[in-house]
mmCIF file of N, CA and C in Angstrom:
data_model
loop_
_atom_site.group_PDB
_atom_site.id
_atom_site.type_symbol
_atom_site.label_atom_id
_atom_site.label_comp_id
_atom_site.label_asym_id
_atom_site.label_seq_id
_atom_site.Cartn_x
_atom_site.Cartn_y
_atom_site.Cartn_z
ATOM 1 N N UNK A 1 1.785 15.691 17.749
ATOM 2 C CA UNK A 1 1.089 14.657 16.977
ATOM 3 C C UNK A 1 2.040 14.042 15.973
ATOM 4 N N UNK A 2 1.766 12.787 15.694
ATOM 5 C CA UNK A 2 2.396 12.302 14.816
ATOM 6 C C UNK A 2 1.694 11.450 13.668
ATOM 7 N N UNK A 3 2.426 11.504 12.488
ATOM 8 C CA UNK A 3 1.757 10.937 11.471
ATOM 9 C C UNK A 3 2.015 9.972 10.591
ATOM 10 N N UNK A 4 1.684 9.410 10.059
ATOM 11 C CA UNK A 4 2.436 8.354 8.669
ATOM 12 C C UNK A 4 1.217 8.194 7.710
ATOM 13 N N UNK A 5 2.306 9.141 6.544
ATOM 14 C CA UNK A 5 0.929 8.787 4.933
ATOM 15 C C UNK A 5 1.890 8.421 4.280
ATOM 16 N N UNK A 6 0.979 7.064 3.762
ATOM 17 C CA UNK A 6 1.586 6.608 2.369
ATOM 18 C C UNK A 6 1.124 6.923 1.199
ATOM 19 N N UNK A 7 2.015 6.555 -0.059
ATOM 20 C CA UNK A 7 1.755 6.959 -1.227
ATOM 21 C C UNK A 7 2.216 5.812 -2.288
ATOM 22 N N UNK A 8 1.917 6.067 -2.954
ATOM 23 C CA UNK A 8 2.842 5.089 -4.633
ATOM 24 C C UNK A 8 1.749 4.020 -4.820
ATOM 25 N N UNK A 9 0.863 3.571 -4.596
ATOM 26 C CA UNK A 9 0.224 2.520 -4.678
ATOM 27 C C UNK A 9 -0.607 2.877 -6.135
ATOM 28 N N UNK A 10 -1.243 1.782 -6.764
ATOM 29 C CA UNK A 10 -1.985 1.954 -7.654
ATOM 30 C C UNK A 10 -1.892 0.760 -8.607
ATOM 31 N N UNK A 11 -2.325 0.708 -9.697
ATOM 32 C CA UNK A 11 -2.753 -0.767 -10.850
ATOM 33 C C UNK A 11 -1.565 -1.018 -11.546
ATOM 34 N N UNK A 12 -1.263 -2.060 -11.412
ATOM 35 C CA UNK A 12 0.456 -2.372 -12.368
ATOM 36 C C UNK A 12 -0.173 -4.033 -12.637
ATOM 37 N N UNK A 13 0.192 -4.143 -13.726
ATOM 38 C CA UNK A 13 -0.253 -5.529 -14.181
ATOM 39 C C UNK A 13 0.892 -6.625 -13.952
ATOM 40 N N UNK A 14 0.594 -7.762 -13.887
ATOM 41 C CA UNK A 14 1.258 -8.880 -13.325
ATOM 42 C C UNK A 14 2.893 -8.903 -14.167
ATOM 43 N N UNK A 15 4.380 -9.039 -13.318
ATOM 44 C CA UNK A 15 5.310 -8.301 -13.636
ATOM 45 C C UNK A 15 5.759 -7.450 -13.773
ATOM 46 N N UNK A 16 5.196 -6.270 -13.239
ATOM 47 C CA UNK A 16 5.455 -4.791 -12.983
ATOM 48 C C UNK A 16 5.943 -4.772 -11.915
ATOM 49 N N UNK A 17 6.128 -3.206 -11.868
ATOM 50 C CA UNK A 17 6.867 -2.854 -10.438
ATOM 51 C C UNK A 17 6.085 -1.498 -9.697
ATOM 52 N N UNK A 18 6.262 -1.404 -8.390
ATOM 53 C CA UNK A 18 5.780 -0.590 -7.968
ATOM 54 C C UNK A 18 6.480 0.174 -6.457
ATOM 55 N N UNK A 19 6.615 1.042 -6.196
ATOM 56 C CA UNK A 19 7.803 1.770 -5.284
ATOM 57 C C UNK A 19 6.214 2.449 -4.576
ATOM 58 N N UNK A 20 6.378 1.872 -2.674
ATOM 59 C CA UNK A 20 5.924 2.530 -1.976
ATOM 60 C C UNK A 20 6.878 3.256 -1.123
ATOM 61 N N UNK A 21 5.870 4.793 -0.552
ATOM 62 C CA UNK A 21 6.772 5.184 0.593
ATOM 63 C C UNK A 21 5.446 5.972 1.439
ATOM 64 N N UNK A 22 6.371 5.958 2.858
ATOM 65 C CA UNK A 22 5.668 6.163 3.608
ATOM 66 C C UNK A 22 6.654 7.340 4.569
ATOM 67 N N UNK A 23 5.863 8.361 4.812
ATOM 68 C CA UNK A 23 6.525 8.946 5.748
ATOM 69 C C UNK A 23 6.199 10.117 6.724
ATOM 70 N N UNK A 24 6.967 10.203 7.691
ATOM 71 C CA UNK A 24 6.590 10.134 9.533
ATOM 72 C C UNK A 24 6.658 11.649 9.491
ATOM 73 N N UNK A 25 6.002 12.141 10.229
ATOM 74 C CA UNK A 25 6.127 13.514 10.513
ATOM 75 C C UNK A 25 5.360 14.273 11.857
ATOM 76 N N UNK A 26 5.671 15.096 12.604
ATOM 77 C CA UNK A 26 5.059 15.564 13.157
ATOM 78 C C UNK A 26 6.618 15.523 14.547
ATOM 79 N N UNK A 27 5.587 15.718 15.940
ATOM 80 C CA UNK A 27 6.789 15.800 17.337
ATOM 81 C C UNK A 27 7.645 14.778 17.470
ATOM 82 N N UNK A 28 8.469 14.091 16.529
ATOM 83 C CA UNK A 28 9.171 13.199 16.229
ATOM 84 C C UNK A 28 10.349 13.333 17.144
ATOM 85 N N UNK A 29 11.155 12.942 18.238
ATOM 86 C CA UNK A 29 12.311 12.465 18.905
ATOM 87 C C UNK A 29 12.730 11.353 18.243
ATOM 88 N N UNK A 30 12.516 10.074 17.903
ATOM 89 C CA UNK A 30 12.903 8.768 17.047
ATOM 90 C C UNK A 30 12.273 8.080 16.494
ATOM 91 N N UNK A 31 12.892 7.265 15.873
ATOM 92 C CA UNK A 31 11.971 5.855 15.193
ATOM 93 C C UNK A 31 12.899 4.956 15.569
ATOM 94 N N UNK A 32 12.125 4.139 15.995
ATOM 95 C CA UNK A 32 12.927 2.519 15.998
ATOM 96 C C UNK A 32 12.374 1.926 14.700
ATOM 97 N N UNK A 33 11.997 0.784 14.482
ATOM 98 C CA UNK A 33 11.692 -0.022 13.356
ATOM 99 C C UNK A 33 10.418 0.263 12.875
ATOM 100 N N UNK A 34 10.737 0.464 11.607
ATOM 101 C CA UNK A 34 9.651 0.541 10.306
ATOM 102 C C UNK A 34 8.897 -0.820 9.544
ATOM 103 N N UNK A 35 8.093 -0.829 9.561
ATOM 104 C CA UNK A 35 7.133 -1.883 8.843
ATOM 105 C C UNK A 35 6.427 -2.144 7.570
ATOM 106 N N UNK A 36 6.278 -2.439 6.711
ATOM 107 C CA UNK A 36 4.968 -2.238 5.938
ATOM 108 C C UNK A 36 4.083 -3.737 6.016
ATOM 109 N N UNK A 37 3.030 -4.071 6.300
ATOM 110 C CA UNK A 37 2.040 -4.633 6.433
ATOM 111 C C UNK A 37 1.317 -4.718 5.031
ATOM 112 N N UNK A 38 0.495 -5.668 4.686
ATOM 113 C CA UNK A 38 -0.626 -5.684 3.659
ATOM 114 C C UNK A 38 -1.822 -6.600 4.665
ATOM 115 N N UNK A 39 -3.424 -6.183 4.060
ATOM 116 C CA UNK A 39 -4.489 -6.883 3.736
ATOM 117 C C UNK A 39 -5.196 -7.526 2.783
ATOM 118 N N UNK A 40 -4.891 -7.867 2.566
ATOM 119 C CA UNK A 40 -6.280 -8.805 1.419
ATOM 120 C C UNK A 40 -7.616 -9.256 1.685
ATOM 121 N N UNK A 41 -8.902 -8.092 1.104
ATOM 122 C CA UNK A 41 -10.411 -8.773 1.272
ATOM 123 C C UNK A 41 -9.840 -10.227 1.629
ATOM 124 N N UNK A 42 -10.734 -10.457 2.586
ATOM 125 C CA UNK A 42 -10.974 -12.234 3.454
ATOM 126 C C UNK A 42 -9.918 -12.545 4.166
ATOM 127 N N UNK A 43 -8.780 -11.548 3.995
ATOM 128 C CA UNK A 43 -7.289 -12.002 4.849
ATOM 129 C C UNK A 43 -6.695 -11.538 6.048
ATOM 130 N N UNK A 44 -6.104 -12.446 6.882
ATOM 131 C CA UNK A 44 -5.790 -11.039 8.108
ATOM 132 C C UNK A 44 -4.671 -10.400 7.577
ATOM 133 N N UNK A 45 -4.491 -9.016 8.539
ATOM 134 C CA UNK A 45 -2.854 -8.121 8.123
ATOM 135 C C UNK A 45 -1.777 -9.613 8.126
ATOM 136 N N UNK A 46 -1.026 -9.094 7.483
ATOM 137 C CA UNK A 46 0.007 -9.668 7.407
ATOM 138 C C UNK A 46 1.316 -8.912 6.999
ATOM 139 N N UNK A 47 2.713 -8.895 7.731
ATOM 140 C CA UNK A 47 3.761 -8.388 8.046
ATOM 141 C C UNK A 47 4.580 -8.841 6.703
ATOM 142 N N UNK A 48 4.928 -7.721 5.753
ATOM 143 C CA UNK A 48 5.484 -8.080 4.574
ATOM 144 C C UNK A 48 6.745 -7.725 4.815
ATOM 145 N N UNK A 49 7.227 -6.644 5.440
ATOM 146 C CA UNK A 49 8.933 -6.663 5.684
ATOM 147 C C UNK A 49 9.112 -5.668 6.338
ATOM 148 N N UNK A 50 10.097 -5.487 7.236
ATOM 149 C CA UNK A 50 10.262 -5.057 8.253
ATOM 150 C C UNK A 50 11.964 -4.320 8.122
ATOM 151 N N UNK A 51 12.247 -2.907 8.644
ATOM 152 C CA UNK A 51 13.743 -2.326 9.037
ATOM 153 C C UNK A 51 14.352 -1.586 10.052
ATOM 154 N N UNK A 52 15.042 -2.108 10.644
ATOM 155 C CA UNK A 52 15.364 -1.369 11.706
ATOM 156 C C UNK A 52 16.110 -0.165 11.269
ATOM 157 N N UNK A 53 16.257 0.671 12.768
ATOM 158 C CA UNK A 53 17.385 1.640 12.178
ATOM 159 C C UNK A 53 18.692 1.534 11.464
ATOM 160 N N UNK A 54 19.176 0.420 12.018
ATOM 161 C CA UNK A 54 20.402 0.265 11.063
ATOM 162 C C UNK A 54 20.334 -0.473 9.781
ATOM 163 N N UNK A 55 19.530 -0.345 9.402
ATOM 164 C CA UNK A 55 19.286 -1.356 8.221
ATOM 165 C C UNK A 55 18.976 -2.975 8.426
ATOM 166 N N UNK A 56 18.841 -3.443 9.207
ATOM 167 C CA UNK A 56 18.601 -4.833 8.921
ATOM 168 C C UNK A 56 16.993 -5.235 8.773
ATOM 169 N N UNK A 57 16.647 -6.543 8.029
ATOM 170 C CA UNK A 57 15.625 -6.229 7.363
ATOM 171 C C UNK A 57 15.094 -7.476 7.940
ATOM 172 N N UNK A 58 13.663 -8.246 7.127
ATOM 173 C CA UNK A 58 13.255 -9.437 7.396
ATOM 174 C C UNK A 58 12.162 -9.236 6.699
ATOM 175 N N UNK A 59 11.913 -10.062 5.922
ATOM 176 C CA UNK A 59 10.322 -10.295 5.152
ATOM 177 C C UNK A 59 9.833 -11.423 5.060
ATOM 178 N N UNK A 60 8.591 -11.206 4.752
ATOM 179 C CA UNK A 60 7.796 -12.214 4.499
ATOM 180 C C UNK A 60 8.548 -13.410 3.169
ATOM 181 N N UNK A 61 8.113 -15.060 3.622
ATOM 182 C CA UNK A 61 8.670 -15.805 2.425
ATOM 183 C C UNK A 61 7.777 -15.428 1.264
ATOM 184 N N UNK A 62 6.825 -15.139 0.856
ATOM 185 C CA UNK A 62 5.844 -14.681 0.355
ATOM 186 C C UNK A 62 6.653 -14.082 -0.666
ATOM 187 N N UNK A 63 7.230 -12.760 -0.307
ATOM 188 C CA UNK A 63 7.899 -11.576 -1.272
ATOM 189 C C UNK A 63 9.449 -11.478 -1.317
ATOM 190 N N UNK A 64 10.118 -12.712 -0.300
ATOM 191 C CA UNK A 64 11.478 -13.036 -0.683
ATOM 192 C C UNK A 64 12.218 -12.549 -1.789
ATOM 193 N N UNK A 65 13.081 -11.898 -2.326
ATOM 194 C CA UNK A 65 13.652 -11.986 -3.601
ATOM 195 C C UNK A 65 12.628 -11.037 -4.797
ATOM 196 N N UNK A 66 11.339 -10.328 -4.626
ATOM 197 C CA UNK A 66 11.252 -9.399 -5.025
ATOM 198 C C UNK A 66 10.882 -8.039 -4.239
ATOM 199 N N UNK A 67 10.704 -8.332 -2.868
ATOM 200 C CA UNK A 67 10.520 -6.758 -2.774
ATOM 201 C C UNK A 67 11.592 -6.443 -1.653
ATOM 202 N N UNK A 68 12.056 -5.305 -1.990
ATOM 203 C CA UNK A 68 13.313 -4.323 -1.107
ATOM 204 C C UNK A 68 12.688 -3.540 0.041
ATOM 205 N N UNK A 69 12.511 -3.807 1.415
ATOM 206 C CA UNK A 69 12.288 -2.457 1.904
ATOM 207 C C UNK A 69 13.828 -1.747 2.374
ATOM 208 N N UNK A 70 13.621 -0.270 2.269
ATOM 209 C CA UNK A 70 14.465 0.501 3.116
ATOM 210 C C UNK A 70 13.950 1.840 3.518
ATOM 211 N N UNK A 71 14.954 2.451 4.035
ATOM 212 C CA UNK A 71 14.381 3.996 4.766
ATOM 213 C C UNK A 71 15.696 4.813 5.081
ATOM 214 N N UNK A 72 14.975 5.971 4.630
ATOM 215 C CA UNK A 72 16.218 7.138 4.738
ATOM 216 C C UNK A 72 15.838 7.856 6.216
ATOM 217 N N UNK A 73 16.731 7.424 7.049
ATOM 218 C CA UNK A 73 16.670 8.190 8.312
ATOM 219 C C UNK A 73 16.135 9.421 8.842
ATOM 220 N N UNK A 74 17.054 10.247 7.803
ATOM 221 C CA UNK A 74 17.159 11.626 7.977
ATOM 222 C C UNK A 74 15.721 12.119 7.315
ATOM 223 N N UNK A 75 15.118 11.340 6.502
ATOM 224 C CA UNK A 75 13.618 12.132 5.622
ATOM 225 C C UNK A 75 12.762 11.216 6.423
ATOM 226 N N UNK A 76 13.199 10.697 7.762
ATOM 227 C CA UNK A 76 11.941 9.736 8.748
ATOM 228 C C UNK A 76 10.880 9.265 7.624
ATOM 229 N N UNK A 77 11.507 8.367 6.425
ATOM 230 C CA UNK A 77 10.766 7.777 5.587
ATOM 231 C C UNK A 77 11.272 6.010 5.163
ATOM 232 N N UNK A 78 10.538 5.513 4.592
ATOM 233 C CA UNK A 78 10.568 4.169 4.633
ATOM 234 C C UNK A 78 9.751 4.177 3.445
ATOM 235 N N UNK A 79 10.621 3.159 2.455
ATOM 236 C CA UNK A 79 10.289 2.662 1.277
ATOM 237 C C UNK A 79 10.013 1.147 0.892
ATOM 238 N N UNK A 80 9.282 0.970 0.543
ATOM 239 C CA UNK A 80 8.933 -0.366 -0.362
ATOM 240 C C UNK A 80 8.961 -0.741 -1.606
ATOM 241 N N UNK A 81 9.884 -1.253 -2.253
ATOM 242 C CA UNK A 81 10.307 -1.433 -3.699
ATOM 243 C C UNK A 81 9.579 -2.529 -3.843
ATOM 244 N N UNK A 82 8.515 -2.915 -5.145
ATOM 245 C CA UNK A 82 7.985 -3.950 -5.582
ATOM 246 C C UNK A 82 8.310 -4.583 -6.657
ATOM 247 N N UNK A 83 8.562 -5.436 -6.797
ATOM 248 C CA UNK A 83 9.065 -6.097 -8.244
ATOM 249 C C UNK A 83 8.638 -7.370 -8.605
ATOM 250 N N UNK A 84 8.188 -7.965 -10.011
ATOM 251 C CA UNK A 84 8.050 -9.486 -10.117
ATOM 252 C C UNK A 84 6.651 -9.258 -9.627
ATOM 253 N N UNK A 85 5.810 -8.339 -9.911
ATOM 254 C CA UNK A 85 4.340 -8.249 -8.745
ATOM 255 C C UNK A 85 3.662 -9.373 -9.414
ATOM 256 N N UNK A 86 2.575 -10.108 -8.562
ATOM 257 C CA UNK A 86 1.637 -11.335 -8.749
ATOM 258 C C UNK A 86 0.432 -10.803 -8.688
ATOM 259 N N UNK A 87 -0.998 -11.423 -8.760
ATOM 260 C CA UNK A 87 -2.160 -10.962 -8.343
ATOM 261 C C UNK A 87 -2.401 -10.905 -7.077
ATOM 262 N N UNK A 88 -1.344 -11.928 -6.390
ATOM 263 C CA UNK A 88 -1.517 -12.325 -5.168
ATOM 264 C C UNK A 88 -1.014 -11.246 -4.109
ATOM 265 N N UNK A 89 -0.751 -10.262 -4.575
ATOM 266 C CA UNK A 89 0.350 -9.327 -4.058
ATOM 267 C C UNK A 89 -0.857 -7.885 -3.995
ATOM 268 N N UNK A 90 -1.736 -8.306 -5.029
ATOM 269 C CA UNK A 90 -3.310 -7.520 -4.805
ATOM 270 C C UNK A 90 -4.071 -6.958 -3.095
ATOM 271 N N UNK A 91 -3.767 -6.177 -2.299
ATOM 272 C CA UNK A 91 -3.928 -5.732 -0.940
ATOM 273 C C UNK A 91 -3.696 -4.060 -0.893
ATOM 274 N N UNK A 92 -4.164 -3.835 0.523
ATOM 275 C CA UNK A 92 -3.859 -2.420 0.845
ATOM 276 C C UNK A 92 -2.608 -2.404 1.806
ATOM 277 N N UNK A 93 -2.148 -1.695 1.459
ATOM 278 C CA UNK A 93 -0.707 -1.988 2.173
ATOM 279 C C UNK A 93 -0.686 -0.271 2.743
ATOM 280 N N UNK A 94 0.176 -0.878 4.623
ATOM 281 C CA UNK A 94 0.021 -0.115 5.540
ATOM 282 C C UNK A 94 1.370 -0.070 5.920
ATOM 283 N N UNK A 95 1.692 1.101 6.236
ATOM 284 C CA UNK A 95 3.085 1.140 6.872
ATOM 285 C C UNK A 95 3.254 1.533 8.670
ATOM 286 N N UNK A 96 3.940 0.931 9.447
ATOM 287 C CA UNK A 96 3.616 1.124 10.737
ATOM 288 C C UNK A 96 5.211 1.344 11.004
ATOM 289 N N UNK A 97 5.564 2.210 12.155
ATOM 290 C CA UNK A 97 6.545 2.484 12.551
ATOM 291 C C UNK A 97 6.758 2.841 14.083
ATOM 292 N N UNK A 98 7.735 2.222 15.109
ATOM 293 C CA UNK A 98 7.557 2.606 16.553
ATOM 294 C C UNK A 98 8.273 3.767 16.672
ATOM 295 N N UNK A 99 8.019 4.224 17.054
ATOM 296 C CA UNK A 99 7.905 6.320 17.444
ATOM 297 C C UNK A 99 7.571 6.575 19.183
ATOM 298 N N UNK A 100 8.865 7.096 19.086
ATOM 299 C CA UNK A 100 8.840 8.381 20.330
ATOM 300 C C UNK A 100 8.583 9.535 19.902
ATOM 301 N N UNK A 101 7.530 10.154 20.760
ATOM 302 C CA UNK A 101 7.379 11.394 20.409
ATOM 303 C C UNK A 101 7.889 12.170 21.103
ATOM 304 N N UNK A 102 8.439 13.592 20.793
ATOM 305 C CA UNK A 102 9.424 14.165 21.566
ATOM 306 C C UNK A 102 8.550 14.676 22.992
ATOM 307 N N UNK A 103 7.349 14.439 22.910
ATOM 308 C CA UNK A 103 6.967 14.802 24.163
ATOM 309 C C UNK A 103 6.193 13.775 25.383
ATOM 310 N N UNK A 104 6.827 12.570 25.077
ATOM 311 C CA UNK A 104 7.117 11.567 25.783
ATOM 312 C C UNK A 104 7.998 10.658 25.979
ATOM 313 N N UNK A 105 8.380 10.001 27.103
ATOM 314 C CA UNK A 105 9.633 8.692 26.722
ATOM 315 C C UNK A 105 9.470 7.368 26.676
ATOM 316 N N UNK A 106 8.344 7.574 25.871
ATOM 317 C CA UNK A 106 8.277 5.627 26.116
ATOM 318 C C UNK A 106 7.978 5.656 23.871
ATOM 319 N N UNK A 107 8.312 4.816 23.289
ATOM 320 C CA UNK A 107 8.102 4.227 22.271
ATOM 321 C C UNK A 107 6.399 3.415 22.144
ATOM 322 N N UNK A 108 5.600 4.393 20.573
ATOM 323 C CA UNK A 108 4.733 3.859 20.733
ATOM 324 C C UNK A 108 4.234 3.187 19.152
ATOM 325 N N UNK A 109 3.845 2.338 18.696
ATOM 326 C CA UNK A 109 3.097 1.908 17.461
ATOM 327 C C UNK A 109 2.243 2.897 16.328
ATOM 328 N N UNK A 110 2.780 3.957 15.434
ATOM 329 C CA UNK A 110 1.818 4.142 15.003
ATOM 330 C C UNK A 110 1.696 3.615 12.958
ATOM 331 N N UNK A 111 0.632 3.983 12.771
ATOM 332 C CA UNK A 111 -0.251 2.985 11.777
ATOM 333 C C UNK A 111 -0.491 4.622 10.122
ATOM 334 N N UNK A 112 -0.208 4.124 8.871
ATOM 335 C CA UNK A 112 -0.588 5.115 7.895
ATOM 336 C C UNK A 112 -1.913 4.616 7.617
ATOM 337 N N UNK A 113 -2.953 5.284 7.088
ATOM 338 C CA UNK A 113 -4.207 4.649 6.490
ATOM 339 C C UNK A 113 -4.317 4.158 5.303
ATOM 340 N N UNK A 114 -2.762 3.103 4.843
ATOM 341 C CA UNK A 114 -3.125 2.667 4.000
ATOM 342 C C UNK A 114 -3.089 3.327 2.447
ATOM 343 N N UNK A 115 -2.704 1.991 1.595
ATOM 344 C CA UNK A 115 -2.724 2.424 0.288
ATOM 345 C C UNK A 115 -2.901 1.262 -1.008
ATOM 346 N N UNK A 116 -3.892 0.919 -1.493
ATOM 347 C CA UNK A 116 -4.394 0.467 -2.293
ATOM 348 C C UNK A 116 -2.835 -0.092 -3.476
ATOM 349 N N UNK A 117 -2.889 -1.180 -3.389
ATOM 350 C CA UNK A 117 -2.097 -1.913 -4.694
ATOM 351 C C UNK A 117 -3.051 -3.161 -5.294
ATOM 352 N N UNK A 118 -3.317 -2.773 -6.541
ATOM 353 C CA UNK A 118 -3.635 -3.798 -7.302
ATOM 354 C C UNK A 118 -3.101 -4.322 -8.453
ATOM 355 N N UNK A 119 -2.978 -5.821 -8.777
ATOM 356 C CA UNK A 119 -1.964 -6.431 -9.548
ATOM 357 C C UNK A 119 -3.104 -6.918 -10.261
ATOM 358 N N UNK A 120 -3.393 -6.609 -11.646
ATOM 359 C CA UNK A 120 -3.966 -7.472 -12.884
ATOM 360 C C UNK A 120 -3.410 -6.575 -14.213
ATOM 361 N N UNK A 121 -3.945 -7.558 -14.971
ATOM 362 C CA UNK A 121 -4.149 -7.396 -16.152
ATOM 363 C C UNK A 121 -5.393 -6.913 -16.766
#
């Protein structure tokens, strides 16, 4: 079995910062690329930034220039650095990662349940 829980989420008021992580565990053989996703009540998911194994990245224009993702290989974890936060940035944010499990060979999608960030004052 395999797993992904996230953590770090919680209330930071507009200009704060906030550090998510998420991480994989269980019959693990690899990861290819790591994700983190957000929702917003009334919004669909939407793909906030993305890393492959070797580091290369891609995010949303949305969070350009304040948020960092990366991931430490070896702790099969993946981080989300938040910075400059808006209200707009207010969602549950999900981290998804493609995974082989060592007791199959094909690469498959799996999903954390999520973690609550809210941006006010």
């Amino acid at each position: 079995q395999v797993q992904l829980v996230e953590s770090g989420g919680g209330l930071v008021q507009p200009g704060g910062s906030l550090r998510l992580s998420c991480a994989a565990s269980g019959t693990i053989f690899s990861i290819n690329a790591m994700a983190w996703y957000r929702q917003a009540p009334g919004n669909q998911r939407e793909l906030v930034a993305k890393v492959t194994p070797g580091g290369s990245t891609n995010y949303a224009d949305s969070v350009k220039g304040r948020f960092t993702i990366s991931r430490d290989n070896a702790k099969k974890t993946v981080y989300l650095q938040m910075n400059s936060l808006k209200p707009e940035d207010t969602a549950v944010y999900t981290c998804s990662a493609s995974i082989r499990d060592s007791r199959t060979v094909y690469y498959m999608d799996y999903w954390g349940k999520g973690t609550q960030v809210t941006v006010s004052s």
